[in-house]
Short mmCIF file of C-alpha atoms and ligand atoms in Angstrom, two decimals:
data_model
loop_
_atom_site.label_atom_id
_atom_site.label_comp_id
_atom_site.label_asym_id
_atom_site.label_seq_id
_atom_site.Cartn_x
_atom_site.Cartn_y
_atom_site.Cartn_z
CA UNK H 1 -31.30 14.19 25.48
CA UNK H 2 -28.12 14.52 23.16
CA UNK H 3 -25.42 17.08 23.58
CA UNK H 4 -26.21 20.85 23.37
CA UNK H 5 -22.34 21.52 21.94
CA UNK H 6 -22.39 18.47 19.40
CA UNK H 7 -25.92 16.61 19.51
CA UNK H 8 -27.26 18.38 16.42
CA UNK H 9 -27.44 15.01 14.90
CA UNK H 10 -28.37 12.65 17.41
CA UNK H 11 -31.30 11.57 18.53
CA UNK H 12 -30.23 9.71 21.94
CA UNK H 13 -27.84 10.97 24.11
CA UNK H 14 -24.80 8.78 25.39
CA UNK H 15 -25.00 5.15 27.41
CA UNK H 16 -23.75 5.91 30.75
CA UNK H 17 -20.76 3.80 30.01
CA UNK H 18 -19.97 6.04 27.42
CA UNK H 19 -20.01 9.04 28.95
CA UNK H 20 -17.45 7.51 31.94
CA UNK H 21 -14.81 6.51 29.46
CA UNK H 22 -15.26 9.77 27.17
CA UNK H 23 -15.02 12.61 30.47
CA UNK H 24 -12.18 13.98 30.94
CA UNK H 25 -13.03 16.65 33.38
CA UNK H 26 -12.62 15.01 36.34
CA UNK H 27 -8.85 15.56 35.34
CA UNK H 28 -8.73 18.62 32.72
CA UNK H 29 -10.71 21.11 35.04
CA UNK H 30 -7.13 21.80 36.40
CA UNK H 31 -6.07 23.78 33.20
CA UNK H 32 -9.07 25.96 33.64
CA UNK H 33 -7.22 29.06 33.57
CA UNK H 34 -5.03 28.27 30.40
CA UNK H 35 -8.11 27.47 28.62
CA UNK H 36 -9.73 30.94 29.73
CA UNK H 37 -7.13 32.41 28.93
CA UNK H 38 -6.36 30.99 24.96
CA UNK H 39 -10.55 31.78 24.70
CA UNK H 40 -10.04 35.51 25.75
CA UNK H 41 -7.16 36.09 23.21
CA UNK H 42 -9.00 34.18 20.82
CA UNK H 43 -12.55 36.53 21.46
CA UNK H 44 -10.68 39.49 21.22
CA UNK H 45 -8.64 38.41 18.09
CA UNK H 46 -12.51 37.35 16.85
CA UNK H 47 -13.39 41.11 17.22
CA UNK H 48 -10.05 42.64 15.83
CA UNK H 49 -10.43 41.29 12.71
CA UNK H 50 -14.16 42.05 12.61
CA UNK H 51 -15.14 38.64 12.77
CA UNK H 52 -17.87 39.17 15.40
CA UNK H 53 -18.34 42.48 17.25
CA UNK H 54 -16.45 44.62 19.53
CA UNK H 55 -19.51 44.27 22.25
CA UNK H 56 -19.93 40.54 22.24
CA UNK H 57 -16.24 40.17 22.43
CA UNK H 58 -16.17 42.47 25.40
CA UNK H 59 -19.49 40.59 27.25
CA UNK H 60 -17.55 36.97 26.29
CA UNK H 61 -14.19 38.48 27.84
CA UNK H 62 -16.34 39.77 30.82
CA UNK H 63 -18.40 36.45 31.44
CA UNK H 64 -14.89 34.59 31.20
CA UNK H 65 -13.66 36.66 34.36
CA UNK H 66 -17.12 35.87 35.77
CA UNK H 67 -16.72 31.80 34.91
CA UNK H 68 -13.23 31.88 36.45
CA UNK H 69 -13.87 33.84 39.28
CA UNK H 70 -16.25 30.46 40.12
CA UNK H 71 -13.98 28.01 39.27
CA UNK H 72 -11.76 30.03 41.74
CA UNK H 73 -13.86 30.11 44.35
CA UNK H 74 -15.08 26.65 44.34
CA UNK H 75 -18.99 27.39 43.30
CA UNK H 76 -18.86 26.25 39.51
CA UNK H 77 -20.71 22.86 38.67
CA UNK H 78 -18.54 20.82 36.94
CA UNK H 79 -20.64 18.64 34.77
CA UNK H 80 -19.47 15.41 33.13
CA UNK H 81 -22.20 14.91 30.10
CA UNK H 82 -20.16 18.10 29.25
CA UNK H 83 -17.38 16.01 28.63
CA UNK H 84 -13.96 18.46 29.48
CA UNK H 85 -12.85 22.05 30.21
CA UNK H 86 -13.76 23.27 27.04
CA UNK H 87 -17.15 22.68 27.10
CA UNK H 88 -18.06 23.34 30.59
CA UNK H 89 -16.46 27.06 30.61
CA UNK H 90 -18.66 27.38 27.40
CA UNK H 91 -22.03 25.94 28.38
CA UNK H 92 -21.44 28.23 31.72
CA UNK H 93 -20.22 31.47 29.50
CA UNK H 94 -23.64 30.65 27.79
CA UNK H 95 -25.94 30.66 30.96
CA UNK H 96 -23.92 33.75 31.82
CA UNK H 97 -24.00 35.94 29.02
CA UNK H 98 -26.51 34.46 26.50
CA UNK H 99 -26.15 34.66 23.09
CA UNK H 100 -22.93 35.72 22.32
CA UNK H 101 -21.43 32.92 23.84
CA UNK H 102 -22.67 30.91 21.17
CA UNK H 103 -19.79 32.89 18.82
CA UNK H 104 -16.88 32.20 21.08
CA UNK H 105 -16.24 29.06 19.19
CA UNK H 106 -15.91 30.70 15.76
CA UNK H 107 -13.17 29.59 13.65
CA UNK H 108 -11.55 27.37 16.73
CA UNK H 109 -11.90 23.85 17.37
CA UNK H 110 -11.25 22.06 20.40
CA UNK H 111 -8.24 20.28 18.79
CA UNK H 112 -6.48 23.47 18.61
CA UNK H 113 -8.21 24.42 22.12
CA UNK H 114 -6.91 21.56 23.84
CA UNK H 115 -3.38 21.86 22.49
CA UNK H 116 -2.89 25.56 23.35
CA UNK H 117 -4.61 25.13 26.70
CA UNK H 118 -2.05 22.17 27.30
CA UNK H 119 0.98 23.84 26.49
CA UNK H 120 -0.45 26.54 28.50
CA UNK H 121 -0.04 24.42 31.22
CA UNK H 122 2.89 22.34 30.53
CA UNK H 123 4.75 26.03 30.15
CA UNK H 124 3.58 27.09 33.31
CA UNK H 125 4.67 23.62 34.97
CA UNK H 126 8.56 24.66 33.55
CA UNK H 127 8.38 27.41 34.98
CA UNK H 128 7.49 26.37 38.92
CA UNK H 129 9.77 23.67 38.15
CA UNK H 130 12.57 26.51 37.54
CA UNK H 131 11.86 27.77 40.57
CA UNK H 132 11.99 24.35 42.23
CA UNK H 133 15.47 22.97 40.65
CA UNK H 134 16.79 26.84 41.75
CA UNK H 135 15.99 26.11 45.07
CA UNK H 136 17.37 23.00 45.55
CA UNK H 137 20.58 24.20 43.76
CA UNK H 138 21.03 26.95 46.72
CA UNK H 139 20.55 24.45 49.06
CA UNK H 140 23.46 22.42 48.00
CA UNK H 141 25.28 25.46 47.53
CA UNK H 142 24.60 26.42 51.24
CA UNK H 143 26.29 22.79 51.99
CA UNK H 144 29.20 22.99 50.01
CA UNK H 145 30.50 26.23 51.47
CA UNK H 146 30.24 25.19 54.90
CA UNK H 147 32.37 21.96 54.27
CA UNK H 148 34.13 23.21 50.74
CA UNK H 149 37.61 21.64 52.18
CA UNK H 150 36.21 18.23 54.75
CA UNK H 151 37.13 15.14 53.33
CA UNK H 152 35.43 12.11 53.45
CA UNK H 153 35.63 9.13 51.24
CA UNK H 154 34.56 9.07 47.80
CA UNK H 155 33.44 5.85 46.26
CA UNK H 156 33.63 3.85 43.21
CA UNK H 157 31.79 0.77 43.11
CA UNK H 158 30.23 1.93 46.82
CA UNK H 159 34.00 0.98 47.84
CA UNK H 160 36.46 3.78 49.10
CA UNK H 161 38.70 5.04 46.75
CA UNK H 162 40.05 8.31 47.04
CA UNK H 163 39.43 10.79 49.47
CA UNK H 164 37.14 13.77 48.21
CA UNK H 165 35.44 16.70 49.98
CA UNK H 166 32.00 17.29 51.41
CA UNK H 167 32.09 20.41 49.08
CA UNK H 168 32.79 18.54 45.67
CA UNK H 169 30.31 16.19 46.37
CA UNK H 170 27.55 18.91 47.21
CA UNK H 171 28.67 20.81 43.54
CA UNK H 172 28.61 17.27 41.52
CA UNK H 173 24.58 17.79 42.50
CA UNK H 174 24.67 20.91 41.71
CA UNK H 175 26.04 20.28 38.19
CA UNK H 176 23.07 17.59 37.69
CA UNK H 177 20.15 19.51 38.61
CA UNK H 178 21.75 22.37 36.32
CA UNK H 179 21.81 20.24 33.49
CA UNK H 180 18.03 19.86 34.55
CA UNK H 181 17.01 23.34 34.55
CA UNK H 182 18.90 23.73 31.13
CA UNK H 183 17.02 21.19 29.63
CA UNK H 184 13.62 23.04 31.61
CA UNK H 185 14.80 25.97 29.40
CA UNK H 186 15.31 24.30 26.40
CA UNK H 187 12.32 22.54 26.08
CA UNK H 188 10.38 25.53 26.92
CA UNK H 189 11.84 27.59 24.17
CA UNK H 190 11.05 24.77 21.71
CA UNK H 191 7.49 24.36 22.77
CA UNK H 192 6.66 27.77 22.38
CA UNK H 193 4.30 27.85 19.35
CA UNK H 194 0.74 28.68 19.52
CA UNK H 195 -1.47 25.83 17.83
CA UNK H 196 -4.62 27.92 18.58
CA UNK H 197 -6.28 28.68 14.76
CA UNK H 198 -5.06 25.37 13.91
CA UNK H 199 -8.79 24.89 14.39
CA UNK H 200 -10.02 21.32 13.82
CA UNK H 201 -6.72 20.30 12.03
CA UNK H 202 -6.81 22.12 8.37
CA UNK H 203 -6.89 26.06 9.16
CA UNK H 204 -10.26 27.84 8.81
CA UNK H 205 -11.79 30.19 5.60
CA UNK H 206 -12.51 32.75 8.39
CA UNK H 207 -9.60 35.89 7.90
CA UNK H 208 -7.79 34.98 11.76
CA UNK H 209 -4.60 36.56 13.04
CA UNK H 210 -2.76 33.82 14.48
CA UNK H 211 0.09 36.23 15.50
CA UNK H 212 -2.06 37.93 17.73
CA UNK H 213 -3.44 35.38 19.50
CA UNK H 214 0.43 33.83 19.63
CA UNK H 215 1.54 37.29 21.23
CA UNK H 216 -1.21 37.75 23.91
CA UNK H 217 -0.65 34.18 25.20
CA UNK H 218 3.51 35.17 25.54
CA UNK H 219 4.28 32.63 22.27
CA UNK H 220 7.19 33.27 20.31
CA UNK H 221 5.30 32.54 17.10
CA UNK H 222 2.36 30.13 16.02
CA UNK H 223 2.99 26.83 15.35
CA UNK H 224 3.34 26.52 11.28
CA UNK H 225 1.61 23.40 9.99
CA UNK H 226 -2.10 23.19 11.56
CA UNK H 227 -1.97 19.33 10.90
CA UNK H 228 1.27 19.18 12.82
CA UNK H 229 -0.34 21.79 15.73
CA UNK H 230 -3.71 19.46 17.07
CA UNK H 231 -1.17 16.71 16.31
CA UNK H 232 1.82 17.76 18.28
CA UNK H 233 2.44 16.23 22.00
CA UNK H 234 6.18 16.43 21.66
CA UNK H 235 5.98 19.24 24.25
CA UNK H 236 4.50 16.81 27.37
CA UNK H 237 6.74 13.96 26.34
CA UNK H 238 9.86 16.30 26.49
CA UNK H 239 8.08 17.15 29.54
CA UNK H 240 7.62 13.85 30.69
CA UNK H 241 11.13 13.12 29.32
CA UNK H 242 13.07 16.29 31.32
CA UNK H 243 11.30 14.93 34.62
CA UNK H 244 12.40 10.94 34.08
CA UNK H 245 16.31 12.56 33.97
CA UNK H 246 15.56 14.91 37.05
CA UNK H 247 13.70 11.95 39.20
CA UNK H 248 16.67 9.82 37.80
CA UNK H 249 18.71 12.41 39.59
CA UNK H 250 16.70 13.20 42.83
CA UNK H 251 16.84 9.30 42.93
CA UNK H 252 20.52 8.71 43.22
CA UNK H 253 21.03 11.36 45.75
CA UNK H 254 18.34 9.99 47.86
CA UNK H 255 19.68 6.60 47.91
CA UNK H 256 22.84 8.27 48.72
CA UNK H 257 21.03 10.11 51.97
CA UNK H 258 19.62 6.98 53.12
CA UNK H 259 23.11 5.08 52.81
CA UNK H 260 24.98 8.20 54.23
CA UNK H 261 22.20 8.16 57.38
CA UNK H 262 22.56 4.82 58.47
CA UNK H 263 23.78 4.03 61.90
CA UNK H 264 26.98 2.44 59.94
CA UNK H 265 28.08 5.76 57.76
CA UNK H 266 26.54 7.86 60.39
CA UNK H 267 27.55 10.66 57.51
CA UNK H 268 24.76 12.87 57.61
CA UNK H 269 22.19 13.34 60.41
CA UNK H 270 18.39 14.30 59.16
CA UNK H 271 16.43 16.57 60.93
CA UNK H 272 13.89 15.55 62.66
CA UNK H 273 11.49 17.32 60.29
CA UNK H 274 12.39 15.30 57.69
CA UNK H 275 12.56 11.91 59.05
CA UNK H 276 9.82 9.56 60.51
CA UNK H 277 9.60 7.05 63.50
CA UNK H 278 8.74 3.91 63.48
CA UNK H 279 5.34 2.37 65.49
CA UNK H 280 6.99 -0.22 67.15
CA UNK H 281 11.04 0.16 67.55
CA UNK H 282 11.45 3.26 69.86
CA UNK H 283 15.10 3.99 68.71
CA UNK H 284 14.22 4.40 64.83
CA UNK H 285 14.56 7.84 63.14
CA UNK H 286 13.90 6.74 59.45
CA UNK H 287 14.51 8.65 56.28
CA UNK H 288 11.27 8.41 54.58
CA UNK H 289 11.27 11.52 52.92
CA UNK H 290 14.34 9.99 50.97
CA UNK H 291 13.19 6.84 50.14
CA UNK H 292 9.93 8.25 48.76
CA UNK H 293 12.00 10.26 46.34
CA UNK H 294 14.04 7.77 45.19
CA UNK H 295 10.53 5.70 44.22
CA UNK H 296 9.35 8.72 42.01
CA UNK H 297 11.39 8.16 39.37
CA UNK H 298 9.18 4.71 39.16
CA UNK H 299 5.64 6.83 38.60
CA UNK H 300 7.17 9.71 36.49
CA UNK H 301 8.79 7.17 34.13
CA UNK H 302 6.37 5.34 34.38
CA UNK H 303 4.41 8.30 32.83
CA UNK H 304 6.85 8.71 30.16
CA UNK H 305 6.52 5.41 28.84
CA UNK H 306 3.08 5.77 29.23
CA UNK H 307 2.29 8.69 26.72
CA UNK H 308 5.08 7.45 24.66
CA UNK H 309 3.41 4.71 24.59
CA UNK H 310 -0.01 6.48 23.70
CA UNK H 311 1.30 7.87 20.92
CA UNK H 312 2.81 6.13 18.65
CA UNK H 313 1.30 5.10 15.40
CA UNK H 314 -1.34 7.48 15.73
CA UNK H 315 -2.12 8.98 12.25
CA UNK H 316 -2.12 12.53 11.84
CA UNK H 317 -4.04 14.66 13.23
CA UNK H 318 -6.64 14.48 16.37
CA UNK H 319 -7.37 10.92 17.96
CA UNK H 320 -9.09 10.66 21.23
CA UNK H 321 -6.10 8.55 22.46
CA UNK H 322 -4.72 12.03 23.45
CA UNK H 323 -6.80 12.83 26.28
CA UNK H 324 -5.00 10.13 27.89
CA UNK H 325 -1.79 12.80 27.84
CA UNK H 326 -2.94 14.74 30.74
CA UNK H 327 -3.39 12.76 33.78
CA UNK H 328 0.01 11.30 33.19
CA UNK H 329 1.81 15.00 33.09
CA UNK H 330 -0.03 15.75 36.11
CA UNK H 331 0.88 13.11 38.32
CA UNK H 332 4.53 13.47 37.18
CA UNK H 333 4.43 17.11 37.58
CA UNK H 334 2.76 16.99 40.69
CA UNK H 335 5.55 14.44 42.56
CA UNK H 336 8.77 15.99 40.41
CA UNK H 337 7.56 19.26 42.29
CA UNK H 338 6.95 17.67 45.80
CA UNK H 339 10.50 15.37 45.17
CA UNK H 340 12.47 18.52 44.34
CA UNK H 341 10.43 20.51 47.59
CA UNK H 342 11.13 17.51 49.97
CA UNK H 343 14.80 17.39 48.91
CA UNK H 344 15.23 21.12 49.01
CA UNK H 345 14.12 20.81 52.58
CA UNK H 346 16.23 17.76 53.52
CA UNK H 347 19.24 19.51 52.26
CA UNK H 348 18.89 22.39 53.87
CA UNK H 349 18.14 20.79 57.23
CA UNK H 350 20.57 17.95 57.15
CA UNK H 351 24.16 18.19 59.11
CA UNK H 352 26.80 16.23 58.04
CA UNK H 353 28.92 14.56 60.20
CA UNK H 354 32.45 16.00 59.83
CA UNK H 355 34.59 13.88 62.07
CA UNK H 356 32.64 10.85 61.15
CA UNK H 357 33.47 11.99 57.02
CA UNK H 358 37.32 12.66 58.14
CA UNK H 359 37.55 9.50 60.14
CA UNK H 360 36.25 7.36 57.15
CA UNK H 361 38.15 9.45 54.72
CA UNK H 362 41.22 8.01 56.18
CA UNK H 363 40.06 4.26 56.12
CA UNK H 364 39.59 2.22 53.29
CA UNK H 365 43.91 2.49 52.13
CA UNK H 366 41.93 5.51 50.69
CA UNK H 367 45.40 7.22 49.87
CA UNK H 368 46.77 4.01 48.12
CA UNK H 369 46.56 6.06 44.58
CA UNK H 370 48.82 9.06 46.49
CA UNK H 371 51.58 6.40 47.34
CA UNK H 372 51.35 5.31 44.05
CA UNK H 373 51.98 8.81 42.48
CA UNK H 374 54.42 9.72 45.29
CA UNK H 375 56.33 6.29 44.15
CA UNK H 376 56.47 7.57 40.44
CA UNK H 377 57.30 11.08 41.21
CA UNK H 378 59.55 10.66 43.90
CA UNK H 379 61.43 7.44 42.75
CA UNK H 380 60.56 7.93 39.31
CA UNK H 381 58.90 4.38 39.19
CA UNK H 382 57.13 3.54 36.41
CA UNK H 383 53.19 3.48 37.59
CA UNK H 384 52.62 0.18 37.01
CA UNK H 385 55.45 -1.22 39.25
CA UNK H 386 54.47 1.99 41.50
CA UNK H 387 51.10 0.46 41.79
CA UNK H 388 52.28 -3.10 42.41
CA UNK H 389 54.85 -1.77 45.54
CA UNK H 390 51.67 -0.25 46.79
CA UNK H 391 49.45 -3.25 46.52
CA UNK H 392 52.11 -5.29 48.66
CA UNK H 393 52.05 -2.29 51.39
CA UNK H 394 47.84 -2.36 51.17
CA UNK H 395 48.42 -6.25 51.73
CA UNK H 396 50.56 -6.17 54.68
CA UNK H 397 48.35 -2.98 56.07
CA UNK H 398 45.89 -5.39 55.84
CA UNK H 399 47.41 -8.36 57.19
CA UNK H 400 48.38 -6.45 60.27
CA UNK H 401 44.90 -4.57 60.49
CA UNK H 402 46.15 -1.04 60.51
CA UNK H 403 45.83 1.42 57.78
CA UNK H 404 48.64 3.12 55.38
CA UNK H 405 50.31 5.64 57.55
CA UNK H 406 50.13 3.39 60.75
CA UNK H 407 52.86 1.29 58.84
CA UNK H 408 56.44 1.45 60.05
CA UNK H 409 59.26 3.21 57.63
CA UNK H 410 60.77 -0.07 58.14
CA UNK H 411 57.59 -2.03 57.15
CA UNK H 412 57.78 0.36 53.98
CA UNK H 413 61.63 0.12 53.03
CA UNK H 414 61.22 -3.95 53.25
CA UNK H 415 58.97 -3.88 50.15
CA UNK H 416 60.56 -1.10 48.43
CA UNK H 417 64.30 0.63 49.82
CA UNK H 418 63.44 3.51 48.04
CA UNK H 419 60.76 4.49 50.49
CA UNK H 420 61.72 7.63 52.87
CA UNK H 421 59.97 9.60 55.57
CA UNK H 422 58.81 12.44 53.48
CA UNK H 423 56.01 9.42 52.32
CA UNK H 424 54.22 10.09 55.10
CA UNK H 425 52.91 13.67 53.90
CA UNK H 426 51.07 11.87 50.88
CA UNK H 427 49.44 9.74 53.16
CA UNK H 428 47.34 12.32 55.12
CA UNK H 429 43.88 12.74 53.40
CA UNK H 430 43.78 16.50 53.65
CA UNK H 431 46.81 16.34 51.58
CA UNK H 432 45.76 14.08 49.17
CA UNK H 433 42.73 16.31 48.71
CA UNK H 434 44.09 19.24 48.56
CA UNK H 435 47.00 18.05 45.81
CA UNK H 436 43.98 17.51 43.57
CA UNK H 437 44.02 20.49 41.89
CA UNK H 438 43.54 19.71 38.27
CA UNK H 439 40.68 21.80 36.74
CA UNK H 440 37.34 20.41 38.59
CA UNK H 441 39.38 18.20 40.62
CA UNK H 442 38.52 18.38 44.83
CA UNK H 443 40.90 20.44 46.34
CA UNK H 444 39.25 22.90 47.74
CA UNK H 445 40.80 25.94 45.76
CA UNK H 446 39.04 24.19 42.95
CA UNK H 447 36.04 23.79 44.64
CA UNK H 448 35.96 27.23 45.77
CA UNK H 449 36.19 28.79 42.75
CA UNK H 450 33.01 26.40 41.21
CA UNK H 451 31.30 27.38 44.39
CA UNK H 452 31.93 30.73 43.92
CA UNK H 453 31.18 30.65 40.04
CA UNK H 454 27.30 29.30 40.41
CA UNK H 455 26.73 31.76 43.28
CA UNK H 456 27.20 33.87 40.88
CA UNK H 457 25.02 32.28 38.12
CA UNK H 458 22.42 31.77 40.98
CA UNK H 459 22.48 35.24 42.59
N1 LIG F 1 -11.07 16.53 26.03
C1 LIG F 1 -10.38 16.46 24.78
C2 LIG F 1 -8.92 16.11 25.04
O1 LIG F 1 -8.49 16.23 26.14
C3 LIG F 1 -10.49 17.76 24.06
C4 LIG F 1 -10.40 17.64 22.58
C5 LIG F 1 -11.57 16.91 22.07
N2 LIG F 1 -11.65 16.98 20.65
C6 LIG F 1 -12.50 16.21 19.95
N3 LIG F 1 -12.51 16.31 18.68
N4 LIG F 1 -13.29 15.34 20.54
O2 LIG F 1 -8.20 15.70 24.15
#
């Protein structure tokens, strides 16, 4: 038998094969609020501007509540011959209330249905994601002001260069994941237009408020071009977009937890919570949770380029290529939210290692750049000869194995007779740290005061 929504003019109904590729509900049931939602603002614009009455808007608002409360509790049939969402809230409205279901879909389409119910969701997804990247922030937070001033070795090309603190490298997070949650904000400001009353893609003769419906589902405005509304999935590729730089993010600071954890940094220990064993080698604590976030940016991106992917060159307005848009925002929702969770947790839990950080602070001729500057103000040197008197004292460190300040004054005055005792101070990585007080530099005062600044911001 063909459809009851659209079958008026068929005679068969669908080939199996084409009802598998044209469901979507196994998938689009999850925005089954949003689209209740977007059809109760719509009903009860319907009977504002006297489009249909005031008592079948009420029974289609009531027989909503009734279809959700199903879908909440797990009793509604979905049905695939009923294709999505859209149709299966509808067909069960209808068994519910009768007749005046059959008005609901006055002067709507589900081109503008889908779009509002989408952004519906992709809103609400911002704003758990808020939440998330907030969480995680405090958790670095909590880090940096329990080791604000230990030092440990910062890197350049994952070889020691100068000596940084625990602290500034807990804020530099902190910095990326609030670039994150100002992008979050961004994109959820620009999204906010309502496409619902785009209807099918050219407007509709029937006398709609559009503002109304805008207001009661918390848009700023409705979108202004109803070609440009059913069309429009800028808002899930930002989406998709925002999450790639996050998981990009969540990524590098994993990798950096499962470097740091090895038995050869020893920098940070996981908790056990967070960390797995292995089946067969006894000793193993490994840091799964980590490496599991670091392979999300692979699916989210991979998401991204998907949909990006979908839609270009698609003419204006509606193509069925768009229900491919959901699933990916899903899945990349879904593991952005259980990356930034997991990592949340593993920050919070994790101990770093403080005399392992100050011990391999001080290795690596990690203070070579403070001889250098202590050369140029000291002996007033010019900084490239400083540099080469200090690449001769790295080389003959290294030649006799020890490390900058195990070097004699004598060992120091043969390369340069400038050199004096008061060298020494320079040499200490808590010193070098702490001189590093230009404005977002390590030393702790400066760290302090960023520390202090986004407790602040963060409450
Ligand atoms: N399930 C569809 C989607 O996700 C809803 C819109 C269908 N519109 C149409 N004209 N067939 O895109």
């Amino acid at each position: 038998s063909s459809n009851q929504m659209w079958g008026g003019r068929f005679a068969a109904g669908p080939d199996a094969i084409m009802e598998a590729i044209n469901a979507s509900i196994g998938f689009d049931k999850r925005m089954a609020t949003q689209d209740i939602a977007g059809s109760r603002a719509h009903a009860a614009m319907l009977a504002a501007q006297g489009i249909i009455t005031p008592s079948d808007a009420d029974a289609i608002r009531e027989g909503l509540l009734t279809v959700l409360s199903e879908i909440e509790a797990g009793t509604f049939q979905f049905s695939t011959a009923l294709e999505d969402i859209h149709m299966n809230v509808e067909a069960r409205l209808s068994e519910v209330i009768g007749e005046p279901a059959g008005r609901l879909h006055t002067a709507r389409s589900r081109n503008d249905q889908v779009a509002t119910d989408f952004k519906l969701w992709v809103r609400d997804q911002l704003d758990a994601v808020e939440g998330g990247l907030l969480a995680l922030m405090r958790a670095l937070l909590g880090q940096a002001e329990a080791g604000a001033d230990w030092v440990m070795p910062g890197f350049t090309h994952l070889q020691t260069a100068q000596p940084v603190t625990w602290g500034h490298h807990m804020m530099a997070y902190v910095e990326m994941f609030a670039r994150d949650l100002s992008r979050v904000r961004d994109a959820r400001k620009r999204m906010n237009e309502c496409p619902l009353g785009a209807a099918a893609l050219a407007g509709t003769g029937f006398p709609i408020d559009r503002h109304m419906t805008a207001e009661a589902l918390g848009f700023d405005r409705p979108s202004a071009n109803s070609l440009d509304a059913v069309s429009d999935r800028d808002f899930a590729l930002e989406f998709l977009g925002l999450a790639s730089i996050s998981a990009i993010h969540l990524s590098r600071m994993a990798e950096e937890l499962v470097i740091w954890s090895s038995a050869q940094f020893r920098f940070v220990t996981l908790s056990d919570r967070f960390s797995t064993g292995s089946s067969i080698m006894p000793q193993k604590k490994n840091p799964d949770a980590a490496e599991l976030i670091r392979a999300k940016i692979g699916r989210i991106m991979g998401a991204n380029v998907a949909l990006m992917t979908v839609m270009k060159g698609l003419p204006l307005a509606y193509s069925k290529d768009m229900q491919e848009d959901k699933e990916q925002v899903f899945d990349a929702a879904d593991n952005w939210m259980l990356a930034l969770a997991a990592m949340e947790g593993m920050v919070r839990d994790m101990t770093a290692n403080r005399p392992v950080l100050e011990a391999a602070a001080a290795s690596g001729f990690s203070t070579a750049t403070d001889l250098a500057d202590w050369l140029v103000r000291e002996l007033n040197l010019p900084f490239r000869t400083a540099h080469h008197v200090t690449g001769s004292l790295v080389a003959l460190a290294e030649k006799k194995g020890c490390d900058l300040p195990d070097l004699s004054l004598d060992d120091m005055t043969a390369v340069h007779d400038g050199i004096t005792e008061a060298v020494y101070d320079v040499l200490g990585v808590h010193n070098s740290v702490a001189s590093r007080q230009s404005y977002g530099g390590t030393s702790p005062v400066r760290v302090r005061e960023q520390i202090a600044r986004w407790k602040d911001i963060l409450g």
